[in-house]
Amino acid sequence: MKLHEYQGKELLSRYGVAVPMGKVAYSPDQVRAIAQELGVPVMVKAQVHVGGRGKAGGVKYCKDPDAATAAAEAILGMDIKGFTVKKVLVTAAVDIAKEYYAGMIVDRNVQTYTLMVSKEGGIEIEEVAATRPEAIFRLPVDPVAGLRPFEARRVALEAGLEGSLSKIAQMMVALSRACFAADATLAEINPLVVTAQGEVVAADAKVDLDDNALFRHADLMHYRETEAEHPLEVEASNFGFAYVKLDGHVGIIGNGAGLVMTSLDVVNRVGGKPANFLDIGGGAKAEVVYNAVRLVLRDPDVRGILINIFGGITRADEVAKGVIRALEEGLLNKPVAMRVAGTAEEEAKALLADLKTPLIRMYPDMFAAAEALAREVSA
């Protein structure tokens, strides 16, 4: 779940990260009122779930309320990479002396969080990584001990940061605490600003939360904005499915993330393009399978469905019953290639054999099923 800048700052501030004063506004009049209340030059910043706001003209420095109002009139309603700006953050402008970057990411190479720090702040870290990777200092963070102050000070020193290293280190420690506590997959402060007065402030923040951990964070669920998500992904979350929309034409349904990923790879290998990732999980009943089929068929890009099931705690006959229900209700109007194996495999094959429909075909393995379906939907 992606957070807006103002939401990320609110979350980080709970753990001790210093952020400029500011409020969210939805109209130019509200922007004027906030600018007058702050009584200092302000930044008016578009709040959308996409990067590159500044380059698109979605971030403006305003010296007074009149300028802030004009900026709001220009930014609200703006389209930034397909996202319409519906609200802005009005925040006190920061007197910048130095701009740095600090971020916590889930690093699968070391199987823990990694702290990333660079003195090349204020620009996209991807650009720095691509052109000057040596400018980024990385430190794996112990998931039990967390980031300790002496480690943060050492990172700041070795990364070549200037200013009060103790204050910079304190912000890094606070950032890491927030990341662990909220189950964030990404938490960036860019720029991490050292002001002319020597203070250390997060002038911007980007935070992504792990969807799979949100059940532990009911207090954060109000941050979710479904309008920024694909409608099918929102619907899938209501069913409890692990679903990701892709850009292909072969719908994928399987049980278990590994099997579904394998199914995607096999479809790609035989010349098809997966339209989605959908994991129905273990022990799925017919109702779950029916809803999965119905969801995949709602994608206009889907030309056919590959159902790849290995029955352990999932009974194959329950899978068959779910598919049959979709057929009987007239929802299933596209070819389905099925491979079912394991628990109740023979019962499932018997149920499907009685259908006598060309739409549903059984195959001995996922390779044959994927190849036949990819050939049919690509014809």
PDB file of N, CA and C in Angstrom, residues 2 8 17 31 35 42 45 47 56 66 79 83 86-87 104 131 148 173 185 191-192 204 251 270 282 290 336:
ATOM      1  N   LYS A   2       0.709   2.058  -1.019  1.00  0.00           N
ATOM      2  CA  LYS A   2       1.506   3.281  -1.134  1.00  0.00           C
ATOM      3  C   LYS A   2       0.874   4.396  -0.313  1.00  0.00           C
ATOM      4  N   GLY A   8       2.994   9.626   4.709  1.00  0.00           N
ATOM      5  CA  GLY A   8       4.312   9.104   5.082  1.00  0.00           C
ATOM      6  C   GLY A   8       4.959   9.950   6.158  1.00  0.00           C
ATOM      7  N   VAL A  17      10.858  11.318  13.546  1.00  0.00           N
ATOM      8  CA  VAL A  17      11.399  12.003  12.372  1.00  0.00           C
ATOM      9  C   VAL A  17      10.814  13.415  12.326  1.00  0.00           C
ATOM     10  N   VAL A  31      -5.883  26.317   0.487  1.00  0.00           N
ATOM     11  CA  VAL A  31      -4.434  26.556   0.391  1.00  0.00           C
ATOM     12  C   VAL A  31      -4.099  27.953   0.913  1.00  0.00           C
ATOM     13  N   ALA A  35      -1.660  28.759   4.100  1.00  0.00           N
ATOM     14  CA  ALA A  35      -0.473  29.608   3.917  1.00  0.00           C
ATOM     15  C   ALA A  35      -0.509  30.800   4.865  1.00  0.00           C
ATOM     16  N   VAL A  42       5.860  28.954   1.633  1.00  0.00           N
ATOM     17  CA  VAL A  42       5.405  27.559   1.679  1.00  0.00           C
ATOM     18  C   VAL A  42       5.726  26.843   0.374  1.00  0.00           C
ATOM     19  N   LYS A  45       2.480  21.135  -2.868  1.00  0.00           N
ATOM     20  CA  LYS A  45       2.975  19.886  -3.454  1.00  0.00           C
ATOM     21  C   LYS A  45       1.812  18.950  -3.793  1.00  0.00           C
ATOM     22  N   GLN A  47      -0.320  15.737  -4.354  1.00  0.00           N
ATOM     23  CA  GLN A  47      -0.337  14.465  -3.644  1.00  0.00           C
ATOM     24  C   GLN A  47      -0.936  13.397  -4.553  1.00  0.00           C
ATOM     25  N   ALA A  56       7.042  17.513 -13.312  1.00  0.00           N
ATOM     26  CA  ALA A  56       5.759  17.726 -13.994  1.00  0.00           C
ATOM     27  C   ALA A  56       5.115  19.050 -13.621  1.00  0.00           C
ATOM     28  N   ASP A  66      -0.850  34.679  -1.794  1.00  0.00           N
ATOM     29  CA  ASP A  66      -1.315  34.897  -3.169  1.00  0.00           C
ATOM     30  C   ASP A  66      -0.638  33.918  -4.127  1.00  0.00           C
ATOM     31  N   ASP A  79      -2.856  16.542 -14.487  1.00  0.00           N
ATOM     32  CA  ASP A  79      -2.606  15.126 -14.726  1.00  0.00           C
ATOM     33  C   ASP A  79      -1.102  14.864 -14.649  1.00  0.00           C
ATOM     34  N   PHE A  83      -2.368  10.240 -13.247  1.00  0.00           N
ATOM     35  CA  PHE A  83      -3.052  10.473 -11.977  1.00  0.00           C
ATOM     36  C   PHE A  83      -3.499  11.932 -11.899  1.00  0.00           C
ATOM     37  N   LYS A  86      -5.930  15.713  -6.859  1.00  0.00           N
ATOM     38  CA  LYS A  86      -7.161  16.114  -6.171  1.00  0.00           C
ATOM     39  C   LYS A  86      -6.881  16.826  -4.851  1.00  0.00           C
ATOM     40  N   LYS A  87      -5.629  16.760  -4.398  1.00  0.00           N
ATOM     41  CA  LYS A  87      -5.286  17.434  -3.147  1.00  0.00           C
ATOM     42  C   LYS A  87      -3.806  17.786  -3.165  1.00  0.00           C
ATOM     43  N   MET A 104      15.176   3.114   3.751  1.00  0.00           N
ATOM     44  CA  MET A 104      15.185   1.730   4.209  1.00  0.00           C
ATOM     45  C   MET A 104      14.409   0.913   3.185  1.00  0.00           C
ATOM     46  N   THR A 131      23.731   5.882 -12.474  1.00  0.00           N
ATOM     47  CA  THR A 131      24.868   6.638 -13.001  1.00  0.00           C
ATOM     48  C   THR A 131      26.063   6.696 -12.056  1.00  0.00           C
ATOM     49  N   ARG A 148      21.350   0.707  15.149  1.00  0.00           N
ATOM     50  CA  ARG A 148      21.843   1.304  16.394  1.00  0.00           C
ATOM     51  C   ARG A 148      22.512   2.655  16.106  1.00  0.00           C
ATOM     52  N   VAL A 173      17.866   6.444  12.666  1.00  0.00           N
ATOM     53  CA  VAL A 173      17.377   5.469  13.644  1.00  0.00           C
ATOM     54  C   VAL A 173      15.858   5.541  13.733  1.00  0.00           C
ATOM     55  N   THR A 185       7.776  -1.799   3.287  1.00  0.00           N
ATOM     56  CA  THR A 185       8.716  -2.397   2.338  1.00  0.00           C
ATOM     57  C   THR A 185       9.683  -1.353   1.801  1.00  0.00           C
ATOM     58  N   PRO A 191      14.430  14.963  -0.103  1.00  0.00           N
ATOM     59  CA  PRO A 191      15.707  15.093   0.572  1.00  0.00           C
ATOM     60  C   PRO A 191      15.601  15.074   2.097  1.00  0.00           C
ATOM     61  N   LEU A 192      16.649  14.521   2.695  1.00  0.00           N
ATOM     62  CA  LEU A 192      16.909  14.705   4.121  1.00  0.00           C
ATOM     63  C   LEU A 192      17.711  15.999   4.196  1.00  0.00           C
ATOM     64  N   ASP A 204      10.754  15.580   2.397  1.00  0.00           N
ATOM     65  CA  ASP A 204       9.854  14.746   1.606  1.00  0.00           C
ATOM     66  C   ASP A 204       9.922  13.335   2.167  1.00  0.00           C
ATOM     67  N   GLY A 251      -5.305 -15.543 -18.498  1.00  0.00           N
ATOM     68  CA  GLY A 251      -5.608 -15.494 -17.072  1.00  0.00           C
ATOM     69  C   GLY A 251      -4.975 -16.673 -16.353  1.00  0.00           C
ATOM     70  N   VAL A 270       6.045 -20.579 -23.455  1.00  0.00           N
ATOM     71  CA  VAL A 270       5.379 -21.148 -24.634  1.00  0.00           C
ATOM     72  C   VAL A 270       4.809 -20.070 -25.549  1.00  0.00           C
ATOM     73  N   GLY A 282      -4.519 -22.095   0.003  1.00  0.00           N
ATOM     74  CA  GLY A 282      -4.715 -23.507   0.333  1.00  0.00           C
ATOM     75  C   GLY A 282      -6.108 -23.786   0.869  1.00  0.00           C
ATOM     76  N   TYR A 290     -14.963 -20.342  -7.815  1.00  0.00           N
ATOM     77  CA  TYR A 290     -15.978 -19.650  -8.623  1.00  0.00           C
ATOM     78  C   TYR A 290     -15.700 -18.148  -8.644  1.00  0.00           C
ATOM     79  N   VAL A 336     -10.814 -22.623 -21.191  1.00  0.00           N
ATOM     80  CA  VAL A 336     -10.121 -22.884 -19.940  1.00  0.00           C
ATOM     81  C   VAL A 336      -9.281 -24.146 -20.105  1.00  0.00           C
TER      82      VAL A 336
END
